mmCIF file with all atom_site columns, C-alpha atoms in Angstrom:
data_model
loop_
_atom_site.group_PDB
_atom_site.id
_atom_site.type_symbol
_atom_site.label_atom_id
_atom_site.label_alt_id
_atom_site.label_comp_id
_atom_site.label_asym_id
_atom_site.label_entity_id
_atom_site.label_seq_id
_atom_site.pdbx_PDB_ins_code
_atom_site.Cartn_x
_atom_site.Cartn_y
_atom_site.Cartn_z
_atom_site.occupancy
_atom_site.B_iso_or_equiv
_atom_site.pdbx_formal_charge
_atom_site.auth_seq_id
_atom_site.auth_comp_id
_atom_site.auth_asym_id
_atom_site.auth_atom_id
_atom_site.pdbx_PDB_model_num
ATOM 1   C CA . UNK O 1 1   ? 99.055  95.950  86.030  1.00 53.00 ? 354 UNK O CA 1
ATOM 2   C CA . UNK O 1 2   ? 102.902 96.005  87.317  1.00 56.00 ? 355 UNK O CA 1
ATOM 3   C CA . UNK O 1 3   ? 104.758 96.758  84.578  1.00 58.00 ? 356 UNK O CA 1
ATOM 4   C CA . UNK O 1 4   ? 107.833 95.410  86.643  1.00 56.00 ? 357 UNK O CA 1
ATOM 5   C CA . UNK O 1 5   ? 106.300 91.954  86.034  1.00 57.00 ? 358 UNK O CA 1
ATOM 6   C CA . UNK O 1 6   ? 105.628 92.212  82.826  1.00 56.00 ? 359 UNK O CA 1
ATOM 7   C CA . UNK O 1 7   ? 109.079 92.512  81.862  1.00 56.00 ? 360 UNK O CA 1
ATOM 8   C CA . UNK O 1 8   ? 110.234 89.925  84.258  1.00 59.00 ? 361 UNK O CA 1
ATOM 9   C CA . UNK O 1 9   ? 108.319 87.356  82.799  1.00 67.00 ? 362 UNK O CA 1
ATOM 10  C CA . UNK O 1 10  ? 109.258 88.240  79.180  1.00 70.00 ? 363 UNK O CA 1
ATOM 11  C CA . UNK O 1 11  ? 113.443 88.122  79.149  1.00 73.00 ? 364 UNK O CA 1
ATOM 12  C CA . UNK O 1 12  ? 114.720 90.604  75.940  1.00 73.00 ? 365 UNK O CA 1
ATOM 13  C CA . UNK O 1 13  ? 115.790 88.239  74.302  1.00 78.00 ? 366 UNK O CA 1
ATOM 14  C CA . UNK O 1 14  ? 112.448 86.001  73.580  1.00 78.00 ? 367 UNK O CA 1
ATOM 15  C CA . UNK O 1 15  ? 111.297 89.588  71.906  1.00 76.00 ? 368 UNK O CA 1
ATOM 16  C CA . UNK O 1 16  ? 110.563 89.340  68.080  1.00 79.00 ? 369 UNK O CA 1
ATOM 17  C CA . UNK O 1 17  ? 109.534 93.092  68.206  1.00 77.00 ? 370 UNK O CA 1
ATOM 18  C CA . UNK O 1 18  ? 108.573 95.968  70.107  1.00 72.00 ? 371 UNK O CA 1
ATOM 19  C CA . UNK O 1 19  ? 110.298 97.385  73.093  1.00 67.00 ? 372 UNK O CA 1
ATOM 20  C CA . UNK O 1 20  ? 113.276 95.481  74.238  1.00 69.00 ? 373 UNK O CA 1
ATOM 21  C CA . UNK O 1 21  ? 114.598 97.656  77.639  1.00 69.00 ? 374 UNK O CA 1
ATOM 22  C CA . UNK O 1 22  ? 114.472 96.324  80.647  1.00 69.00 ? 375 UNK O CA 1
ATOM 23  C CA . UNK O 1 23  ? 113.735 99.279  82.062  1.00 74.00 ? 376 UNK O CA 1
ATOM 24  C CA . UNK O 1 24  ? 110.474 99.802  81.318  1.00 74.00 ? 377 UNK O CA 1
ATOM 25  C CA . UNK O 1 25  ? 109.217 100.847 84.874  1.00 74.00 ? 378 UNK O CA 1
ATOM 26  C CA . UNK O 1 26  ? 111.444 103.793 84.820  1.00 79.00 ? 379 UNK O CA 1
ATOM 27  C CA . UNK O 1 27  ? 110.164 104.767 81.205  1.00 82.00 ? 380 UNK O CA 1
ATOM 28  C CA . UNK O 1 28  ? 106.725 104.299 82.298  1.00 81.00 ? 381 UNK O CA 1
ATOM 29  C CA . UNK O 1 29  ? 107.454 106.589 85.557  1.00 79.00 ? 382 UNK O CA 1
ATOM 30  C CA . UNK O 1 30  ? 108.368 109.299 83.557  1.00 86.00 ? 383 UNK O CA 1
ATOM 31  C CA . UNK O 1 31  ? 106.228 109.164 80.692  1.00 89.00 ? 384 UNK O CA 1
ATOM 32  C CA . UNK O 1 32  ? 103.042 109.513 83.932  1.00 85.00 ? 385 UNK O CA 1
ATOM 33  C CA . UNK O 1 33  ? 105.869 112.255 85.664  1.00 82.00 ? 386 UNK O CA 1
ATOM 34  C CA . UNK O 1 34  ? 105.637 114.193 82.574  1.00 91.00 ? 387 UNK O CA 1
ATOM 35  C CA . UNK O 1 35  ? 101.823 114.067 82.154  1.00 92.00 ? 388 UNK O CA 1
ATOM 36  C CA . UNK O 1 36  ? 100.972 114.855 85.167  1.00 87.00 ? 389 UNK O CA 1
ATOM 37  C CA . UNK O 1 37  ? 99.232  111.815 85.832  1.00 85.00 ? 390 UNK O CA 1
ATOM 38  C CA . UNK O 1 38  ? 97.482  111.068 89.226  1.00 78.00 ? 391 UNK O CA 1
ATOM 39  C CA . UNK O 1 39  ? 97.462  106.976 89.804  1.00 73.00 ? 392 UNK O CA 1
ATOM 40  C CA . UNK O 1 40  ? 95.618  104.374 91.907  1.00 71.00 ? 393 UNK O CA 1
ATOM 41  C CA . UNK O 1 41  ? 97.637  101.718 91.704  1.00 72.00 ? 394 UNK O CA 1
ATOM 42  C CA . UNK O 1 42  ? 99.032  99.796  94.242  1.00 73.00 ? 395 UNK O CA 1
ATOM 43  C CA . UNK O 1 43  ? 102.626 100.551 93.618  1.00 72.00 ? 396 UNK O CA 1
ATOM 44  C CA . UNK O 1 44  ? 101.943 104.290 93.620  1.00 71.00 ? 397 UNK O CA 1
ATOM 45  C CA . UNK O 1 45  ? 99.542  104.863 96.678  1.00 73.00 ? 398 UNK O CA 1
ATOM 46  C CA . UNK O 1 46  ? 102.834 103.042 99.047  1.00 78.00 ? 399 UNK O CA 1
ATOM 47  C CA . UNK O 1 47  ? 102.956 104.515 101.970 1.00 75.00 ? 400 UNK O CA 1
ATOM 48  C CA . UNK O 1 48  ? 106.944 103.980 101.985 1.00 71.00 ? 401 UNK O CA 1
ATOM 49  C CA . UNK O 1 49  ? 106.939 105.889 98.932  1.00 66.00 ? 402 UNK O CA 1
ATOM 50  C CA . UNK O 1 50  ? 105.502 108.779 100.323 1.00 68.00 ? 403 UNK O CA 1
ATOM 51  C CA . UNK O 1 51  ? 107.425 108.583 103.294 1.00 68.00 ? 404 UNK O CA 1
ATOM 52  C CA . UNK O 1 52  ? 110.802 108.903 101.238 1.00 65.00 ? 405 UNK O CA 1
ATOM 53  C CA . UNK O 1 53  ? 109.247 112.001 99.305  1.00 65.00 ? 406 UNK O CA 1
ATOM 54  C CA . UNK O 1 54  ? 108.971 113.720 102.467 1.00 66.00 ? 407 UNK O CA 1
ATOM 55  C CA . UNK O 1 55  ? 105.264 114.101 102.384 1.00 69.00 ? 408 UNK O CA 1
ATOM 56  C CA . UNK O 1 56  ? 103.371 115.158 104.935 1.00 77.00 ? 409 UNK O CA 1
ATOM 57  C CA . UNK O 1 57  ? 101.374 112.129 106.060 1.00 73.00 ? 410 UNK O CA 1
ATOM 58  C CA . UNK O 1 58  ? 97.643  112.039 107.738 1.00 76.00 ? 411 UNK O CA 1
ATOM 59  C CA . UNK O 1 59  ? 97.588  109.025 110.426 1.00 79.00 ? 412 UNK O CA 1
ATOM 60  C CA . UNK O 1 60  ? 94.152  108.694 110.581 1.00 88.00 ? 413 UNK O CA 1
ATOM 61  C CA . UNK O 1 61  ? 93.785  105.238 109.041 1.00 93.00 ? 414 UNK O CA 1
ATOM 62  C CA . UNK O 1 62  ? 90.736  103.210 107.847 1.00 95.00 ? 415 UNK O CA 1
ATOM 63  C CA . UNK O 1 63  ? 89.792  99.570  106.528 1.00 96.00 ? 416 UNK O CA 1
ATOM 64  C CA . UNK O 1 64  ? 88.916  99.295  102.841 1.00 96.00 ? 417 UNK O CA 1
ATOM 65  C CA . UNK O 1 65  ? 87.569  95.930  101.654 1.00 97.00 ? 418 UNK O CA 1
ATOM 66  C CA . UNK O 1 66  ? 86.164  95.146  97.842  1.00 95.00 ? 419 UNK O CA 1
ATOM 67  C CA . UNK O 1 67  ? 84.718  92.101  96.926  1.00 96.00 ? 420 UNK O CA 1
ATOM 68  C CA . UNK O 1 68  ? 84.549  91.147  93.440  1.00 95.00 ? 421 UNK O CA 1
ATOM 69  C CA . UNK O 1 69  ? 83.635  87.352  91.566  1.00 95.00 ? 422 UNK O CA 1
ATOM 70  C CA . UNK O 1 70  ? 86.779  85.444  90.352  1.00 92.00 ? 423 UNK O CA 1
ATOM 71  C CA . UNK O 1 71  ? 87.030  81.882  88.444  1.00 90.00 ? 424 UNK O CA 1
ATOM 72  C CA . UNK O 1 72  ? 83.586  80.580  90.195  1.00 92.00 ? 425 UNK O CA 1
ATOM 73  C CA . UNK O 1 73  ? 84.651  81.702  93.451  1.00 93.00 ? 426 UNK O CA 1
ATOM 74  C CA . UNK O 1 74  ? 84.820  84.816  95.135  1.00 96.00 ? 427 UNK O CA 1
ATOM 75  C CA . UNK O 1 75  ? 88.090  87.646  95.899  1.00 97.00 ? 428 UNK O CA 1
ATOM 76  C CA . UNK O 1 76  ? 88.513  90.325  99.026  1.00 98.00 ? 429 UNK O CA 1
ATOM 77  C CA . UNK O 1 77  ? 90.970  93.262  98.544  1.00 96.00 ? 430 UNK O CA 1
ATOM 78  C CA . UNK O 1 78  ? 91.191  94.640  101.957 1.00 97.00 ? 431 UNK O CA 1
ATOM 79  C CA . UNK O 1 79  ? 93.680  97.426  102.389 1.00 95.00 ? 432 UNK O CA 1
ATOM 80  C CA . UNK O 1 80  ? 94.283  100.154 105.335 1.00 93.00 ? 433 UNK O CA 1
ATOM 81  C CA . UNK O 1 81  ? 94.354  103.545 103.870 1.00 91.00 ? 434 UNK O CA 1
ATOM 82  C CA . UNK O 1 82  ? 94.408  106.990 105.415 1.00 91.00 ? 435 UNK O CA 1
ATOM 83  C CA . UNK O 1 83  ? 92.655  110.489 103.596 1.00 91.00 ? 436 UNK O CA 1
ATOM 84  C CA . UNK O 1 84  ? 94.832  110.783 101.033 1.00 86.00 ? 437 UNK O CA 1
ATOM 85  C CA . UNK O 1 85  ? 94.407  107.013 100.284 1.00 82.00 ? 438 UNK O CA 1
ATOM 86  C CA . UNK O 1 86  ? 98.060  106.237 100.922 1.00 84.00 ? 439 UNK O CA 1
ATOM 87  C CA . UNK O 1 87  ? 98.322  102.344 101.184 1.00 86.00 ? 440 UNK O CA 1
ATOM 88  C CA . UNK O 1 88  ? 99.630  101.378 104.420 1.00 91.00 ? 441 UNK O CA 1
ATOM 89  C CA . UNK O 1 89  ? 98.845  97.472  104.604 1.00 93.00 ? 442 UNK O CA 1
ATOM 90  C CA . UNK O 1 90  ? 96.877  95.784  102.311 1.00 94.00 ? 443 UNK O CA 1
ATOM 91  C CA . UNK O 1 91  ? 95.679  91.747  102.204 1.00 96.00 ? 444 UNK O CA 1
ATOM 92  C CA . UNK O 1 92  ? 94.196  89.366  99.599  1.00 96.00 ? 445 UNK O CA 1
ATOM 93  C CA . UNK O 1 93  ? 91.705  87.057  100.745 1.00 97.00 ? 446 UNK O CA 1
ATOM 94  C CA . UNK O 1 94  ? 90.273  84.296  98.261  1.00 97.00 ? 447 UNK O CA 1
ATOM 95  C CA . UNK O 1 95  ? 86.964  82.129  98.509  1.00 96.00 ? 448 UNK O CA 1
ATOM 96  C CA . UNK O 1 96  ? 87.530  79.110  96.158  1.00 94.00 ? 449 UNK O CA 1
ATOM 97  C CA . UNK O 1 97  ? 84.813  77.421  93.925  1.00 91.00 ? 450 UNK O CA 1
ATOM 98  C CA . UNK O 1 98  ? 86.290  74.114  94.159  1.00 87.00 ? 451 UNK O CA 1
ATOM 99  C CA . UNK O 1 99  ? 89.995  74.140  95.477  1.00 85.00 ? 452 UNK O CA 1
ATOM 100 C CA . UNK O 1 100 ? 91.569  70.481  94.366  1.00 85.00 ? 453 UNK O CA 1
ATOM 101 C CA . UNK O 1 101 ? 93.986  70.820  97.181  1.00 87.00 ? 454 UNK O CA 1
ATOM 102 C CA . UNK O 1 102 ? 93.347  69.075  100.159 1.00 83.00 ? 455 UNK O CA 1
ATOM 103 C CA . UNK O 1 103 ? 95.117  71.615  102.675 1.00 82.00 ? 456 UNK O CA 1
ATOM 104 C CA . UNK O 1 104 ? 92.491  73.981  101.011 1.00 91.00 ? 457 UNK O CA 1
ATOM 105 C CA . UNK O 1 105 ? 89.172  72.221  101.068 1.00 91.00 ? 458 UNK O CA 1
ATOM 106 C CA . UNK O 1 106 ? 86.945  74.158  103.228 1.00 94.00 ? 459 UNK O CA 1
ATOM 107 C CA . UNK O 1 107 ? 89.346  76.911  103.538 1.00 96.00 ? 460 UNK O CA 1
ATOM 108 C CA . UNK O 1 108 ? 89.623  80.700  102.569 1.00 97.00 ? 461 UNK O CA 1
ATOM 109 C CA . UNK O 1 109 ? 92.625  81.844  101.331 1.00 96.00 ? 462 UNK O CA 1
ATOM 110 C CA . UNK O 1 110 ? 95.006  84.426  102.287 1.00 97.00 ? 463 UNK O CA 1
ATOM 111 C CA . UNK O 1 111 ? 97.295  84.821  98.590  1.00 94.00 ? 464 UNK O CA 1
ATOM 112 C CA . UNK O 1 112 ? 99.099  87.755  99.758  1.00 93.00 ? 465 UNK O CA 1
ATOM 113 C CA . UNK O 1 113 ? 99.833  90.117  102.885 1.00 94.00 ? 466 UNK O CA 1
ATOM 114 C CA . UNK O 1 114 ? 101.833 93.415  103.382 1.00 90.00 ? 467 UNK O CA 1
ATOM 115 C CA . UNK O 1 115 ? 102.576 96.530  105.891 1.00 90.00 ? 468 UNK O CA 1
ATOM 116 C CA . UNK O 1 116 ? 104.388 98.923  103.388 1.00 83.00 ? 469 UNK O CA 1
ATOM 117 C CA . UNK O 1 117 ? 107.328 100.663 105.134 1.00 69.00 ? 470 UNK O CA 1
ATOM 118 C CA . UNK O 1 118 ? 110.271 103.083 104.395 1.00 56.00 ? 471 UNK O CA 1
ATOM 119 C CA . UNK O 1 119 ? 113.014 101.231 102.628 1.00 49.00 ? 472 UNK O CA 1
ATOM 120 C CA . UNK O 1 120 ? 116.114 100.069 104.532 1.00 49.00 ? 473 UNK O CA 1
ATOM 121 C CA . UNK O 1 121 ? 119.340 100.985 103.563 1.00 49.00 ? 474 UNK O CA 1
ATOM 122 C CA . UNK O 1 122 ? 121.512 97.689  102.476 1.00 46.00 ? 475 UNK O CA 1
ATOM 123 C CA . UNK O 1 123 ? 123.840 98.529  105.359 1.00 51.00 ? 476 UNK O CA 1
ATOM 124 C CA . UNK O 1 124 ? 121.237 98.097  107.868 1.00 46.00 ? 477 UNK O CA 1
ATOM 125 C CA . UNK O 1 125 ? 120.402 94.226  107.054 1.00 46.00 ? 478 UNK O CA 1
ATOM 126 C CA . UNK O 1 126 ? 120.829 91.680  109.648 1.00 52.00 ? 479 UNK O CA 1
ATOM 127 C CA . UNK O 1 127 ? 121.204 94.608  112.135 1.00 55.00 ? 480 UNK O CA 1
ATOM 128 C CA . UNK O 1 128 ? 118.133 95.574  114.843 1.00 55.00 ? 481 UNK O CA 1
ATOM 129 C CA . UNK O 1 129 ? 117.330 98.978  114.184 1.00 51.00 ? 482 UNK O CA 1
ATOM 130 C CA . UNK O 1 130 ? 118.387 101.937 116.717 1.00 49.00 ? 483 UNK O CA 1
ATOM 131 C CA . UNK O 1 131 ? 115.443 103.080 117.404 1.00 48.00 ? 484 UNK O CA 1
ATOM 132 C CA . UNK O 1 132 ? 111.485 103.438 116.108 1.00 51.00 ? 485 UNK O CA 1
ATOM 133 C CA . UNK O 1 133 ? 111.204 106.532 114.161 1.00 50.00 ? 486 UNK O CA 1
ATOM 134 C CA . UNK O 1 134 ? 107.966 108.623 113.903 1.00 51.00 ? 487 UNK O CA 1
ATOM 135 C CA . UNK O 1 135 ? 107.802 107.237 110.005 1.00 50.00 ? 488 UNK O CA 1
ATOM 136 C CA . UNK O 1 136 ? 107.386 103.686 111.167 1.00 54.00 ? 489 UNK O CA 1
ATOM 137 C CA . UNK O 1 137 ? 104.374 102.010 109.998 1.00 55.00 ? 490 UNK O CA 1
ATOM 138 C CA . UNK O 1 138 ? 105.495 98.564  110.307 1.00 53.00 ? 491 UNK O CA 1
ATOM 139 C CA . UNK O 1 139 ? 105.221 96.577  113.733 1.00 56.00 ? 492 UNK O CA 1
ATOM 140 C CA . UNK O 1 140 ? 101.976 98.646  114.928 1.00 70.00 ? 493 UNK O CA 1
ATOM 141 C CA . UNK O 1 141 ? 99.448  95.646  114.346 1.00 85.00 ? 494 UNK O CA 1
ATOM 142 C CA . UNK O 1 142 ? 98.068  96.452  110.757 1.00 93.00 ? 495 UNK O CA 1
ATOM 143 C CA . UNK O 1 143 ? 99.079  93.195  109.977 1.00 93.00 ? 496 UNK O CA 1
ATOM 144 C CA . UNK O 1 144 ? 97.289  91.044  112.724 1.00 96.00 ? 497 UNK O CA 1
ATOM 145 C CA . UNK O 1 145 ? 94.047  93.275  112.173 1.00 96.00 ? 498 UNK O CA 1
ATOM 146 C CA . UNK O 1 146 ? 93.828  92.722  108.559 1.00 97.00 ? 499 UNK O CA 1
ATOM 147 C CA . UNK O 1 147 ? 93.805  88.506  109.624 1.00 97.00 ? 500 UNK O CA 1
ATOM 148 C CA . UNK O 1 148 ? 91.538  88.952  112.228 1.00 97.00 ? 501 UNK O CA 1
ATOM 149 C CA . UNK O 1 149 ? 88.782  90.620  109.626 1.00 98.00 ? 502 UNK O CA 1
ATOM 150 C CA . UNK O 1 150 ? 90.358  88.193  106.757 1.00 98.00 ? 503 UNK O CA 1
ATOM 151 C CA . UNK O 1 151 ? 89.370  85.226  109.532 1.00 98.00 ? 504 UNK O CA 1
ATOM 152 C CA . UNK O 1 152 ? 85.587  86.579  110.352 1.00 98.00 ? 505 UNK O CA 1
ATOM 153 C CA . UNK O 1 153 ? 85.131  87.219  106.553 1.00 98.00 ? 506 UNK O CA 1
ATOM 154 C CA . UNK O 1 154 ? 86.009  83.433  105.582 1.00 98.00 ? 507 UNK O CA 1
ATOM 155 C CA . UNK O 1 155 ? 83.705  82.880  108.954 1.00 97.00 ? 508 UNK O CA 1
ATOM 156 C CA . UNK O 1 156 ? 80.798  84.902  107.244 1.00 97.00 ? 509 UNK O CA 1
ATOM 157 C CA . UNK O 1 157 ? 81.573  82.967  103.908 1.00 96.00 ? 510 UNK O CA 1
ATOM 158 C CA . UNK O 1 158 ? 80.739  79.342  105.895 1.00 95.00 ? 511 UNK O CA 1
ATOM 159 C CA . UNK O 1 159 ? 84.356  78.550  105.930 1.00 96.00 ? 512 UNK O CA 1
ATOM 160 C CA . UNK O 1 160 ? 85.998  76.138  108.771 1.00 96.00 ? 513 UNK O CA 1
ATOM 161 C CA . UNK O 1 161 ? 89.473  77.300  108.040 1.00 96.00 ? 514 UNK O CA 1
ATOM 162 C CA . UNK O 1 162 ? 91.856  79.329  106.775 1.00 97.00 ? 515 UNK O CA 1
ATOM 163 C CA . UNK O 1 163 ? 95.098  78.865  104.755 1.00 97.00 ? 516 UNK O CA 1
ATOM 164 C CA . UNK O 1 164 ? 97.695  81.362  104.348 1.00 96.00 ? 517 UNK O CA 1
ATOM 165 C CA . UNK O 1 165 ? 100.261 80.796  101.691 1.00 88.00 ? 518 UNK O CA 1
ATOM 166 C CA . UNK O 1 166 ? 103.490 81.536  103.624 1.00 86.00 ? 519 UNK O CA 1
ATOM 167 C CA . UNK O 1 167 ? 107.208 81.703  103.019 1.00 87.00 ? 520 UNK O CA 1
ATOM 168 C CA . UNK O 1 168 ? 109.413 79.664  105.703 1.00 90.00 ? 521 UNK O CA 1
ATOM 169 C CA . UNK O 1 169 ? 110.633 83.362  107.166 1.00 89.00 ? 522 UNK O CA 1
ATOM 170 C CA . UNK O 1 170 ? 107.160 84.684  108.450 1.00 91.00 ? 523 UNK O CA 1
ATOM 171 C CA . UNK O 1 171 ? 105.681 81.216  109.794 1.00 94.00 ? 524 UNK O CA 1
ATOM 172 C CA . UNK O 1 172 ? 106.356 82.036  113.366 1.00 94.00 ? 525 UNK O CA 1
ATOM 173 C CA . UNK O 1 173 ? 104.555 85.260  112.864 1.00 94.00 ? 526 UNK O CA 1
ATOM 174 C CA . UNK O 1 174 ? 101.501 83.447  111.762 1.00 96.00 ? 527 UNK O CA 1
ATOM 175 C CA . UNK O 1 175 ? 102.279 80.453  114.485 1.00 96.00 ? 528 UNK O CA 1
ATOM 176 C CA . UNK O 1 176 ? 101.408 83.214  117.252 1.00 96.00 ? 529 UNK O CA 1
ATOM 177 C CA . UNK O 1 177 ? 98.224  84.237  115.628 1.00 96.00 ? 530 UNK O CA 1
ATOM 178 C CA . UNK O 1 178 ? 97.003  80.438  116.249 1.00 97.00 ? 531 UNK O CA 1
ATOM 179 C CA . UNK O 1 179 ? 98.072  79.435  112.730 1.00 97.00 ? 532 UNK O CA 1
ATOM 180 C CA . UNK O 1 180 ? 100.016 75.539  112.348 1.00 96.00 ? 533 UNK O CA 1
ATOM 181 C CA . UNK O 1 181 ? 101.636 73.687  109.324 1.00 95.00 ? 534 UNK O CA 1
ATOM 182 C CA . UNK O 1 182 ? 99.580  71.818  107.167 1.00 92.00 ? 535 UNK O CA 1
ATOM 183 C CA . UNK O 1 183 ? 100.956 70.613  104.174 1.00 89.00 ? 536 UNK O CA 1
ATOM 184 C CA . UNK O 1 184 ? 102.539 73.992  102.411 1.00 89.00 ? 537 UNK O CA 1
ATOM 185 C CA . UNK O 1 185 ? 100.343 75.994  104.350 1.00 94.00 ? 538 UNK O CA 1
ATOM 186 C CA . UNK O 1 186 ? 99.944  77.722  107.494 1.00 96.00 ? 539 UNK O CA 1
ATOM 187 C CA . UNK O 1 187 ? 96.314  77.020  108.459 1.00 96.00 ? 540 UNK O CA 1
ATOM 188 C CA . UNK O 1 188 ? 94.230  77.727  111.550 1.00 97.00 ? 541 UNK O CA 1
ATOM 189 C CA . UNK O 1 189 ? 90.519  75.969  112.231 1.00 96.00 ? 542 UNK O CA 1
ATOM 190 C CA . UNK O 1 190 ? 87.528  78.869  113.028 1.00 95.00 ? 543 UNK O CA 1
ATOM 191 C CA . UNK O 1 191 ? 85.414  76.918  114.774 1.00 82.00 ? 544 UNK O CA 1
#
């Protein structure tokens, strides 16, 4: 659960009762700070995060993928971890029951792809960066790996296609992986 979401969704002043900060990450943060409490989440295991703590980082990396049963149809959480299960990418790969839209019949699903990195500073926006750092995890092909094994997967799962629900920004990264425009959807045919 992301607690960040939760309190999006819910603005303080539809509250009857209960809790009404908006800052309810940061109370949550401290109240698992002060416990001593080791999570799994997602949120917690970035890579980035670890990065800006100045932890010493293994960069021996692996492919994690768990399949689980969804509404009818089924889910793939694939992620790229290293020893200390630090999340470095991570991708979400759906197999729908019946999918009513057309762009989607006969298609897997890609809901949601990321390469956690260090933060940029808001000064460095709009500006090509100096230099690669040792730190970088971005731009070193986690990315394309995870949609090559999210593409033999839906394969595997006797799908012709696959859809990737993409913002206008990253469509040319997906047009070089073979990927076109199809409706609201970047999709690319597997036979």
């Amino acid at each position: 659960c992301r607690v960040m979401r939760i309190m999006r969704e819910i603005p303080p002043e539809k509250l009857v009762a209960g809790i009404k900060r908006i800052d309810l990450r940061k109370v949550v943060d401290e109240k698992i700070s002060e416990r001593k409490i080791k999570l799994k989440e997602i949120r917690s295991r970035e890579i980035g995060f670890m990065l800006r703590e100045g932890m010493r980082i293994d960069r021996h990396l692996k492919m994690k993928i768990l399949e689980y049963h969804a509404s009818h149809g089924k889910e793939f959480f694939l992620e790229i971890v290293n020893k200390q299960n630090f999340l470095f990418a991570l991708l979400r790969l759906r197999v729908p029951y019946k999918p009513f839209i057309q762009e989607l019949k006969d298609a897997a699903i890609v809901r949601e792809l990321h390469v956690y990195g260090k933060s940029l500073s808001l000064s460095s926006f709009g500006k090509r960066p100096r230099r690669k750092t040792k730190d970088a995890v971005q731009h070193k092909g986690l990315g394309k790996m995870l949609m090559k094994k999210a593409e033999e997967i839906a394969g595997k799962e006797g799908r012709k296609k696959i859809a990737v629900i993409s913002g206008v920004g990253v469509r040319e990264y997906y047009r070089k992986l073979g990927y076109e425009l199809e409706g609201s959807y970047m999709v690319k045919n597997l036979g």
